[in-house]
Tab-separated table of C-alpha atoms in Angstrom:
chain	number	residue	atom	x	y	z
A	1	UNK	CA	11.622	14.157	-31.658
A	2	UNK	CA	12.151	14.271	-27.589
A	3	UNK	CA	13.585	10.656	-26.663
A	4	UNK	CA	12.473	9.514	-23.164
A	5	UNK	CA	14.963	7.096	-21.706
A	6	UNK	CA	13.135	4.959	-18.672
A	7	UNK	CA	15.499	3.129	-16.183
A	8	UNK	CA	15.452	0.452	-14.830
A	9	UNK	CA	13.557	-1.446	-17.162
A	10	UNK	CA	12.544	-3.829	-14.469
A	11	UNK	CA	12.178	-3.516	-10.755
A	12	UNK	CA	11.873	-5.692	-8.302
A	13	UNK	CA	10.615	-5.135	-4.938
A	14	UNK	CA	8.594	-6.398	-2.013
A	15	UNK	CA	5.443	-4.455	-0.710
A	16	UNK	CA	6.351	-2.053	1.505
A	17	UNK	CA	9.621	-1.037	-0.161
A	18	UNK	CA	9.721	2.476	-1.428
A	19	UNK	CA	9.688	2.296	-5.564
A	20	UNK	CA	12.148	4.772	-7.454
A	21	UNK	CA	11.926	5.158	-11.227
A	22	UNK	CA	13.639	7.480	-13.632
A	23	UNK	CA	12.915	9.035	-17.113
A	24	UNK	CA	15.501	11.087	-18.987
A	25	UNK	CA	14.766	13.100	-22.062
A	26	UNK	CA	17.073	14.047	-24.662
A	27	UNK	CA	16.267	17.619	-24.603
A	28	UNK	CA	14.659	19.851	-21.995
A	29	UNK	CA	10.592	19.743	-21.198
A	30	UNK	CA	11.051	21.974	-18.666
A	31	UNK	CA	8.311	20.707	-16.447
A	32	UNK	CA	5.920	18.850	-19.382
A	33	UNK	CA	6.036	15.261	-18.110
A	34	UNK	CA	3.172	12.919	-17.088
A	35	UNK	CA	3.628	9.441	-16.206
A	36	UNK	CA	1.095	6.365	-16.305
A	37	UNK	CA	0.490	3.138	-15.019
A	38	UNK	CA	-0.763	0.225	-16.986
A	39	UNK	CA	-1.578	-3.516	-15.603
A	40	UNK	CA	-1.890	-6.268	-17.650
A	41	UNK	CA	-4.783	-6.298	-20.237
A	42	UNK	CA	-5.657	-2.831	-19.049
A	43	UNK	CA	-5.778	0.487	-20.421
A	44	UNK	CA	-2.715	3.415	-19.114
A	45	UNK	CA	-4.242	5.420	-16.078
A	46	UNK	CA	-2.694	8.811	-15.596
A	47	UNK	CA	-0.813	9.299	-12.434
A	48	UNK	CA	1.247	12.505	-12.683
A	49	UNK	CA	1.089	15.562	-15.091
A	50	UNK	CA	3.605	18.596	-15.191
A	51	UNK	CA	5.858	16.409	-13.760
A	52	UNK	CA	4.520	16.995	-10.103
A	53	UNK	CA	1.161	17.238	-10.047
A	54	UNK	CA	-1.221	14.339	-8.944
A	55	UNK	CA	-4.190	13.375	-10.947
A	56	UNK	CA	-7.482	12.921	-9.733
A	57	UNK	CA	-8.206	10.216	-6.918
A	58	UNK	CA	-4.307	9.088	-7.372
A	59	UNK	CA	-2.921	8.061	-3.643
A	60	UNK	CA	-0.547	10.988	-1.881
A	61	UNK	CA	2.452	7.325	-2.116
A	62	UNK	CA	2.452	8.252	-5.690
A	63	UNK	CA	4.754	11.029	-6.344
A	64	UNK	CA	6.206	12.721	-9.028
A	65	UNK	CA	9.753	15.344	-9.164
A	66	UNK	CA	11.839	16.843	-11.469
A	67	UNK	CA	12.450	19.403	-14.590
A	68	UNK	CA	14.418	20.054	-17.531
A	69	UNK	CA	15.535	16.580	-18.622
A	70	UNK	CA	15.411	14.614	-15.427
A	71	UNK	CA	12.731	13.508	-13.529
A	72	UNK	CA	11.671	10.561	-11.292
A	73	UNK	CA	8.451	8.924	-10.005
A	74	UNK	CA	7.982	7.623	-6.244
A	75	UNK	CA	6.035	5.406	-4.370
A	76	UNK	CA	6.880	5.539	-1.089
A	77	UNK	CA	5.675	2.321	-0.008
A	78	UNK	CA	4.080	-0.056	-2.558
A	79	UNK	CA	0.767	-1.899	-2.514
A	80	UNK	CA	0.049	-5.139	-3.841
A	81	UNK	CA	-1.966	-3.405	-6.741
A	82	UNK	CA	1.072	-0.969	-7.593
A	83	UNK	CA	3.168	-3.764	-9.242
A	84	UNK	CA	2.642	-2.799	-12.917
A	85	UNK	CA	4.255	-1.262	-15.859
A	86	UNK	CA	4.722	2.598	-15.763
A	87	UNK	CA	5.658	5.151	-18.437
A	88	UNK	CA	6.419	8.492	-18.841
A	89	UNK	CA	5.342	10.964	-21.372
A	90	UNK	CA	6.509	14.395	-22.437
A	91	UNK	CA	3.343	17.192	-23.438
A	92	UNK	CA	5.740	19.681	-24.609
A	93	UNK	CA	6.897	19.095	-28.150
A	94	UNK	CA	5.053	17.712	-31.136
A	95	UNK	CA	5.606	14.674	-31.618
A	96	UNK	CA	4.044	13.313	-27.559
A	97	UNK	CA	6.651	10.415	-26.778
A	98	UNK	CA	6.433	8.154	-24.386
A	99	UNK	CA	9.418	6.170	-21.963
A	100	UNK	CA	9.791	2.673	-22.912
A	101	UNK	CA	8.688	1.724	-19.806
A	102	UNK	CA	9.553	0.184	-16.323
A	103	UNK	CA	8.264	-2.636	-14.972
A	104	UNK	CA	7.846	-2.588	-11.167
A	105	UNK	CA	7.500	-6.875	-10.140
A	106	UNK	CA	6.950	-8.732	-6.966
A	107	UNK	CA	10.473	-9.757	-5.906
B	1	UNK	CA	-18.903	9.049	-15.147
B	2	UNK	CA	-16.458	9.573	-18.398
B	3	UNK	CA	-16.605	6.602	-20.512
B	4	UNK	CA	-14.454	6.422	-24.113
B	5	UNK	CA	-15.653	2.750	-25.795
B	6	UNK	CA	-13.460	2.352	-28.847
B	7	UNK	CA	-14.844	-0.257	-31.802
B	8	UNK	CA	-14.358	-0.946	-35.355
B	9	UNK	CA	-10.855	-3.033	-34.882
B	10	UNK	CA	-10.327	-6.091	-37.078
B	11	UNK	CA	-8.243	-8.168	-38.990
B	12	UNK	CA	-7.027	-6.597	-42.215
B	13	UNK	CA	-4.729	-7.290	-45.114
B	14	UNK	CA	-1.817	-4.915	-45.660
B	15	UNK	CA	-2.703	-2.068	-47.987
B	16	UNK	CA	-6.615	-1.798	-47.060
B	17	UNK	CA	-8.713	0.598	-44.505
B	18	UNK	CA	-10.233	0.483	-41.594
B	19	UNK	CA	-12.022	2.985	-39.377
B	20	UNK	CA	-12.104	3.362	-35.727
B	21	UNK	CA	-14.197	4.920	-33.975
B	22	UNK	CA	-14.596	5.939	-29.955
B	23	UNK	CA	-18.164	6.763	-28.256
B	24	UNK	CA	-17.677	9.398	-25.467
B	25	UNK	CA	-20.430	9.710	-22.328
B	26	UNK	CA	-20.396	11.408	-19.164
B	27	UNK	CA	-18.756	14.877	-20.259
B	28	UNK	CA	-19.209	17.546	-22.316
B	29	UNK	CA	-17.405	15.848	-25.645
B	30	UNK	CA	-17.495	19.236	-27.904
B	31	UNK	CA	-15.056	21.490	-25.190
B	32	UNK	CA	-12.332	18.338	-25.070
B	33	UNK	CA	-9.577	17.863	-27.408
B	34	UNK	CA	-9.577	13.983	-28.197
B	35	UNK	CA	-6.533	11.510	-28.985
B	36	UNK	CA	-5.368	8.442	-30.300
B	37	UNK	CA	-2.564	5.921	-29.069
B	38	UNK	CA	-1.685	2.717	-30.055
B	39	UNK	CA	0.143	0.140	-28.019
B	40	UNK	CA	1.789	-3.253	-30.401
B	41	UNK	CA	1.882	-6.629	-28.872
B	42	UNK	CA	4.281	-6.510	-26.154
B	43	UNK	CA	5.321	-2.930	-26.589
B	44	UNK	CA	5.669	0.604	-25.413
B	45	UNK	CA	2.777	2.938	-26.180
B	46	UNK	CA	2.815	5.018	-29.172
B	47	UNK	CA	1.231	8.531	-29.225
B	48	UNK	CA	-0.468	8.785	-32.855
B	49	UNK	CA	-3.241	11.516	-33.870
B	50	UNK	CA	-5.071	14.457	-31.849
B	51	UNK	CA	-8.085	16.743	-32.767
B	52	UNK	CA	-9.455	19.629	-30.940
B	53	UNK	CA	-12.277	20.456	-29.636
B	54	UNK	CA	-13.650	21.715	-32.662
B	55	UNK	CA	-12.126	20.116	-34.810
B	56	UNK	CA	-10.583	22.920	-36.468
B	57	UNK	CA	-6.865	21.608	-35.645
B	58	UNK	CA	-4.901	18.126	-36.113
B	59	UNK	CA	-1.762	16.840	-35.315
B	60	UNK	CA	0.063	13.180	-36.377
B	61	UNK	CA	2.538	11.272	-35.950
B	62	UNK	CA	5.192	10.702	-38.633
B	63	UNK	CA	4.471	7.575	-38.747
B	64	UNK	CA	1.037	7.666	-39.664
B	65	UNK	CA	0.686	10.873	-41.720
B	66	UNK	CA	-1.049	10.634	-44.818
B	67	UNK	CA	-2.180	7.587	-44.061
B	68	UNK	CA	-4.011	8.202	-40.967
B	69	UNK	CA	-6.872	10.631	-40.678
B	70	UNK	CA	-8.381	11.571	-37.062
B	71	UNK	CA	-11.740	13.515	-37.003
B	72	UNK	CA	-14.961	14.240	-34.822
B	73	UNK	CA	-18.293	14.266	-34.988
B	74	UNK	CA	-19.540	16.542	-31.642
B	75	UNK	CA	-23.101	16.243	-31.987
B	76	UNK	CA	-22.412	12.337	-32.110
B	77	UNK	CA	-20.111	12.428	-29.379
B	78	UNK	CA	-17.745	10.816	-31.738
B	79	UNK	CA	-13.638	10.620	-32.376
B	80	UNK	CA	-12.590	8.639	-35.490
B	81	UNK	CA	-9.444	7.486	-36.803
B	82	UNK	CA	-9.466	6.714	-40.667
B	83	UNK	CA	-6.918	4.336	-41.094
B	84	UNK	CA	-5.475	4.100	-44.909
B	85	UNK	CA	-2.631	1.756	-46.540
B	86	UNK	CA	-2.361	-0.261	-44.065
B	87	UNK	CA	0.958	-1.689	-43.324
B	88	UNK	CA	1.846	-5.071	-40.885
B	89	UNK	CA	3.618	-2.634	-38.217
B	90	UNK	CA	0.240	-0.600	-37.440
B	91	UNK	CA	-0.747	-3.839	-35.518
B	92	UNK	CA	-1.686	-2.908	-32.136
B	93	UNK	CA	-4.518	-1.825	-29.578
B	94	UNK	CA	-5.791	1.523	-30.705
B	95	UNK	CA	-6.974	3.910	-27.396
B	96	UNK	CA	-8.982	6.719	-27.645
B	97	UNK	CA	-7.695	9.551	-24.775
B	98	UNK	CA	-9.433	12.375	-23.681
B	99	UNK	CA	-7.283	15.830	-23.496
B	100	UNK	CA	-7.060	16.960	-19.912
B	101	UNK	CA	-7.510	20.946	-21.103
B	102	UNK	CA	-11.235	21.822	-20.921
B	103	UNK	CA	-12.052	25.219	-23.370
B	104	UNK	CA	-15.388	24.798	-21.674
B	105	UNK	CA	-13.822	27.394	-18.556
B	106	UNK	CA	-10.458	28.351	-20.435
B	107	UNK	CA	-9.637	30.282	-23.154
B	108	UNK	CA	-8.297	27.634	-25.576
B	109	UNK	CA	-7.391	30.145	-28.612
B	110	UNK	CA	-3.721	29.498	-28.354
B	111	UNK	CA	-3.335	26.559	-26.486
B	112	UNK	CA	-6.208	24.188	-26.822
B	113	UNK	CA	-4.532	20.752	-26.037
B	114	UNK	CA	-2.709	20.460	-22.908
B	115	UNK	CA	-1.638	17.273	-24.494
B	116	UNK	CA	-1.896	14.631	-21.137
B	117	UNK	CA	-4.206	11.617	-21.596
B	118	UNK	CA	-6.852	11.279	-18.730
B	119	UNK	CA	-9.017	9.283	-19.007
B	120	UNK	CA	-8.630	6.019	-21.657
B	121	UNK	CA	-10.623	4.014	-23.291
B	122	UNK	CA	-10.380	-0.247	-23.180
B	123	UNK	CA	-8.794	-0.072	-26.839
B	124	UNK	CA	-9.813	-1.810	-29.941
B	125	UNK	CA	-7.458	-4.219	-31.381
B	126	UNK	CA	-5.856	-3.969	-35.223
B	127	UNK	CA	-4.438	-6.845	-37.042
B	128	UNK	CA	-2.587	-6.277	-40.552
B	129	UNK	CA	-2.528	-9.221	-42.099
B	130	UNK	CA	-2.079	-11.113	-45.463
C-alpha cells in the first residue's frame, strides 16, 4: 500500500498569503496524484488530478506540481472560502490512499 | 447537472447489514465507473470499493473485503454498497464518487477507471453500535 505523508498538518495564514502544502508518498506515482478540498460538513471537491492538471471550474490560484514521490499544492493568494482541509490522493496503485490531510486556518 | 444522493445509513449493532445505496442524475450513469469512500468522525478519508461501468469489474479495500460488496444497477441509475459483519470501526460517512474516465468516448478495455473522484455525493452516515 502507497503511504501519503501530508505536511504541515495545520496552516495558518492570513488572506492574501500564498498557501504551500506538501504530500510525500512512500513509493513513486509518477504523476498519479489528485488533491481535494473539503469544508466543514461538506463533501471533498476535486481540485487537481495527475498531479497538475486543474479540474473543472477550479480557480487558475489553485495549483498543483510535482512527480515521482513529491509533490505540492499552491494557492497563490488565498480567499476567505479557501481556508479548509485538503488531501491528496494517489490513482496509481490498488489500494487509492489518501494524505492525512492539512488544514489551511485563518491565522 | 451531476447529482450522486447517497441513503440507506443508520444505526446498527456490530455484526449485522446494512445497504447503501447512491441515486445518480444528470449523466450518462452506465459509461462511468462508480466509487465508494468513507470518512470516520474526525478523520482522514478512506478510499473503500469501485465498480465499473458495467459492472463486470470490482476492486476493495482490505479492510472491507468479504465483508463489503459494491454493485450497480444501470438501468436504475444505481451504485450499492452491501455492507456485511459489521464491525464498530466501519463508523463513518459513506460517499458515493463518480470515476472521472468516461468509456462513453474512450476505449475503456484496459483501463476503465481512471481512479480520481469528481464529483461527490453529500454522504450517508453509518453508526455500529451495540
Amino acid at each position: 500500500e502507497i503511504v501519503l505523508t501530508q505536511s504541515p498538518a495545520t496552516l495558518s495564514l492570513s488572506p492574501g498569503e500564498r498557501a504551500t502544502l506538501s504530500c510525500r508518498a512512500s513509493q513513486s506515482v509518477t504523476s498519479y496524484l489528485a488533491w481535494y478540498q473539503q469544508k466543514p460538513g461538506q463533501a471533498p471537491r476535486l481540485l487537481i488530478y495527475l498531479a497538475s492538471k486543474r479540474a473543472t471550474g477550479i480557480p487558475a490560484r489553485f495549483s498543483g506540481s510535482g512527480s515521482g514521490t513529491d509533490f505540492t499544492l499552491t494557492i497563490s493568494s488565498l480567499e476567505p472560502e479557501d481556508f479548509a482541509v485538503y488531501y491528496c490522493q494517489q490513482h496509481r496503485n490498488w489500494p487509492l490512499t489518501f494524505g492525512g490531510g492539512t488544514k489551511v486556518e485563518i491565522k | 447537472q451531476v447529482q450522486l444522493v447517497e441513503s440507506g445509513g443508520g444505526v446498527v449493532q456490530p455484526g449485522r447489514s446494512l445497504r447503501l445505496s447512491c441515486a445518480a442524475s444528470g449523466f450518462t450513469f452506465s459509461t462511468y465507473g462508480m466509487h465508494w469512500v468513507r470518512q470516520a468522525p474526525g478523520k482522514g478519508l478512506e478510499w473503500v470499493a469501485a465498480i465499473i461501468y458495467d459492472g463486470t469489474n470490482e476492486f476493495y479495500a482490505d479492510s472491507v473485503k468479504g465483508r463489503f460488496t459494491i454493485s450497480r444497477d444501470n438501468p436504475k441509475n444505481t451504485v450499492y454498497l452491501q455492507m456485511s459483519s459489521l464491525r464498530v470501526e466501519d463508523t463513518a460517512v459513506y460517499y458515493c464518487a463518480r470515476d472521472s474516465r468516461d468509456c462513453s468516448s474512450i476505449d475503456c478495455s484496459q483501463f476503465p477507471l481512471a481512479n480520481w473522484f469528481d464529483p461527490w455525493g453529500q454522504g450517508t452516515r453509518v453508526t455500529v453500535s451495540s
